[in-house]
Every structure is written in structure tokens, then in C-alpha cells.
Amino acid sequence: AVKFSGLRSPSILDTRSRLVWGSRIVAEPSGAVAVAAYTERPDVTTGPTVAVVTGGNVDPALLARVLNA
């Protein structure tokens, strides 16, 4: 297991925005953490990498903020 520390909310929000606009995936904040962590530290893995992205528990106001970012 890889331990990530110091992942900040702006990074997660940015990742959610990139997931929506780049892949049409609507992720809840905790569902985007794996992708945000990999984006910040791609050097910690070797070989194929998989991230489980979940959604469904999305606050409409926060989603609007992500989409307008």
C-alpha cells in the first residue's frame, strides 16, 4: 500500500473538474481522491495503475462550483 499525505481540497476539486470535463465522470469528493493522489505523485507506482472513482453523493452546489472552475 502507498501512503499519501498532504493531499489538499483544491487538488481534489481540480481533479473532479478534470474528470467531468475530460472523461464525463461525475465523482464525489472522496471518489476523486485516488486520481488526485496519483496526479500529484505518479512516481510512487510502477506498472499498470487502477483508480476506483465513485459518485452519487454529490452536493449540487459543489458540483456547480466544480463545473464553473
Coordinates of N, CA and C in Angstrom, one line a residue:
A1 N 0.8 -1.2 0.0 CA 0.0 0.0 0.0 C 0.9 1.2 0.0
V2 N 0.4 2.3 -0.7 CA 1.2 3.5 -0.8 C 0.5 4.5 0.1
K3 N 1.2 5.2 0.9 CA 0.7 6.2 1.8 C 0.9 7.6 1.2
F4 N -0.2 8.3 1.0 CA -0.2 9.7 0.5 C -0.5 10.6 1.7
S5 N 0.2 11.7 1.8 CA -0.2 12.7 2.9 C -0.1 14.0 2.2
G6 N -0.9 14.9 2.8 CA -0.8 16.3 2.3 C -1.7 16.6 1.1
L7 N -2.6 15.7 0.7 CA -3.5 16.0 -0.4 C -4.5 17.0 0.0
R8 N -4.6 18.1 -0.7 CA -5.4 19.2 -0.3 C -6.7 19.3 -1.1
S9 N -7.7 19.9 -0.6 CA -9.0 20.1 -1.2 C -8.9 20.7 -2.6
P10 N -8.1 21.8 -2.8 CA -8.1 22.3 -4.2 C -7.6 21.3 -5.2
S11 N -6.7 20.4 -4.8 CA -6.3 19.3 -5.8 C -7.4 18.4 -6.1
I12 N -8.2 18.0 -5.1 CA -9.4 17.2 -5.3 C -10.4 17.8 -6.1
L13 N -10.7 19.1 -5.9 CA -11.7 19.9 -6.7 C -11.2 20.0 -8.2
D14 N -9.9 20.2 -8.4 CA -9.4 20.3 -9.7 C -9.5 18.9 -10.4
T15 N -9.2 17.9 -9.7 CA -9.4 16.5 -10.2 C -10.8 16.2 -10.6
R16 N -11.7 16.6 -9.8 CA -13.2 16.4 -10.1 C -13.5 17.2 -11.4
S17 N -13.0 18.4 -11.5 CA -13.3 19.1 -12.7 C -12.7 18.5 -14.0
R18 N -11.5 18.0 -13.8 CA -10.9 17.3 -15.0 C -11.6 16.0 -15.3
L19 N -12.1 15.3 -14.3 CA -12.9 14.1 -14.6 C -14.2 14.4 -15.3
V20 N -14.9 15.4 -14.9 CA -16.1 15.8 -15.5 C -15.9 16.2 -17.0
W21 N -15.0 17.2 -17.1 CA -14.8 17.7 -18.5 C -14.0 16.8 -19.4
G22 N -13.0 16.1 -18.9 CA -12.2 15.2 -19.7 C -12.7 13.8 -20.0
S23 N -13.5 13.3 -19.0 CA -14.0 11.9 -19.1 C -15.5 11.8 -18.9
R24 N -16.1 12.9 -18.6 CA -17.6 12.9 -18.3 C -17.9 11.9 -17.2
I25 N -17.1 11.9 -16.1 CA -17.3 11.2 -14.9 C -17.6 12.1 -13.8
V26 N -18.7 12.0 -13.2 CA -19.1 12.9 -12.0 C -18.7 12.1 -10.8
A27 N -17.7 12.6 -10.1 CA -17.2 11.9 -8.9 C -17.5 12.7 -7.6
E28 N -17.9 12.0 -6.6 CA -18.0 12.7 -5.3 C -16.6 13.0 -4.8
P29 N -16.4 13.9 -3.8 CA -15.1 14.3 -3.4 C -14.2 13.1 -3.0
S30 N -14.7 12.2 -2.2 CA -13.9 11.1 -1.7 C -13.6 10.1 -2.9
G31 N -14.5 10.1 -3.9 CA -14.3 9.3 -5.0 C -13.2 9.7 -6.0
A32 N -12.8 11.0 -5.9 CA -11.8 11.5 -6.7 C -10.4 11.5 -6.1
V33 N -10.3 11.1 -4.8 CA -9.0 11.2 -4.1 C -8.0 10.3 -4.7
A34 N -8.3 9.1 -5.1 CA -7.3 8.2 -5.7 C -6.7 8.9 -7.0
V35 N -7.5 9.4 -7.8 CA -7.0 10.1 -9.0 C -6.1 11.3 -8.7
A36 N -6.6 12.1 -7.7 CA -5.9 13.3 -7.3 C -4.5 12.9 -6.7
A37 N -4.5 11.9 -5.9 CA -3.2 11.4 -5.3 C -2.3 10.9 -6.4
Y38 N -2.7 10.2 -7.4 CA -1.9 9.7 -8.5 C -1.4 10.9 -9.3
T39 N -2.3 11.9 -9.5 CA -1.9 13.0 -10.3 C -0.7 13.8 -9.7
E40 N -0.8 13.9 -8.3 CA 0.3 14.6 -7.6 C 1.6 13.7 -7.5
R41 N 1.4 12.4 -7.4 CA 2.6 11.5 -7.1 C 2.6 10.3 -8.0
P42 N 2.7 10.5 -9.4 CA 2.7 9.3 -10.2 C 3.9 8.5 -10.1
D43 N 4.9 9.0 -9.4 CA 6.2 8.2 -9.3 C 6.1 7.1 -8.3
V44 N 5.1 7.0 -7.5 CA 5.0 6.0 -6.4 C 4.5 4.7 -6.9
T45 N 4.1 4.6 -8.1 CA 3.6 3.3 -8.6 C 4.5 2.9 -9.8
T46 N 4.5 1.6 -10.0 CA 5.1 1.1 -11.2 C 4.2 0.1 -11.9
G47 N 4.2 0.1 -13.2 CA 3.3 -0.7 -13.9 C 1.9 -0.2 -14.0
P48 N 1.0 -1.0 -14.5 CA -0.4 -0.5 -14.6 C -1.0 -0.1 -13.3
T49 N -1.8 1.0 -13.3 CA -2.4 1.5 -12.1 C -3.9 1.7 -12.3
V50 N -4.7 1.4 -11.3 CA -6.1 1.5 -11.4 C -6.6 2.4 -10.3
A51 N -7.6 3.2 -10.6 CA -8.2 4.0 -9.6 C -9.7 3.8 -9.6
V52 N -10.3 3.5 -8.5 CA -11.8 3.4 -8.4 C -12.4 4.7 -8.1
V53 N -13.2 5.2 -9.0 CA -13.8 6.5 -8.9 C -15.3 6.3 -8.6
T54 N -15.8 6.9 -7.5 CA -17.2 6.7 -7.2 C -18.0 8.0 -7.2
G55 N -19.2 8.0 -7.4 CA -20.1 9.1 -7.5 C -21.4 8.9 -6.8
G56 N -22.3 9.8 -7.0 CA -23.7 9.6 -6.5 C -23.9 10.5 -5.3
N57 N -22.9 10.7 -4.4 CA -23.1 11.5 -3.2 C -22.6 12.9 -3.5
V58 N -23.1 13.6 -4.5 CA -22.6 14.9 -4.9 C -23.5 16.0 -4.5
D59 N -23.0 17.0 -3.8 CA -23.8 18.1 -3.4 C -24.0 19.0 -4.7
P60 N -25.2 19.3 -5.1 CA -25.4 20.1 -6.3 C -24.7 21.4 -6.3
A61 N -24.6 22.1 -5.2 CA -23.9 23.4 -5.2 C -22.4 23.2 -5.4
L62 N -21.8 22.2 -4.8 CA -20.4 22.0 -5.0 C -20.1 21.5 -6.4
L63 N -21.0 20.7 -7.0 CA -20.9 20.3 -8.4 C -20.9 21.5 -9.3
A64 N -21.8 22.4 -9.1 CA -21.9 23.6 -9.9 C -20.5 24.4 -9.8
R65 N -20.0 24.5 -8.6 CA -18.7 25.1 -8.4 C -17.6 24.5 -9.2
V66 N -17.6 23.1 -9.2 CA -16.6 22.3 -9.9 C -16.7 22.6 -11.4
L67 N -18.0 22.6 -11.9 CA -18.2 22.8 -13.3 C -17.9 24.2 -13.8
N68 N -17.9 25.1 -12.9 CA -17.6 26.5 -13.3 C -16.2 26.9 -13.0
A69 N -15.4 26.0 -12.5 CA -14.0 26.2 -12.2 C -13.1 26.3 -13.5

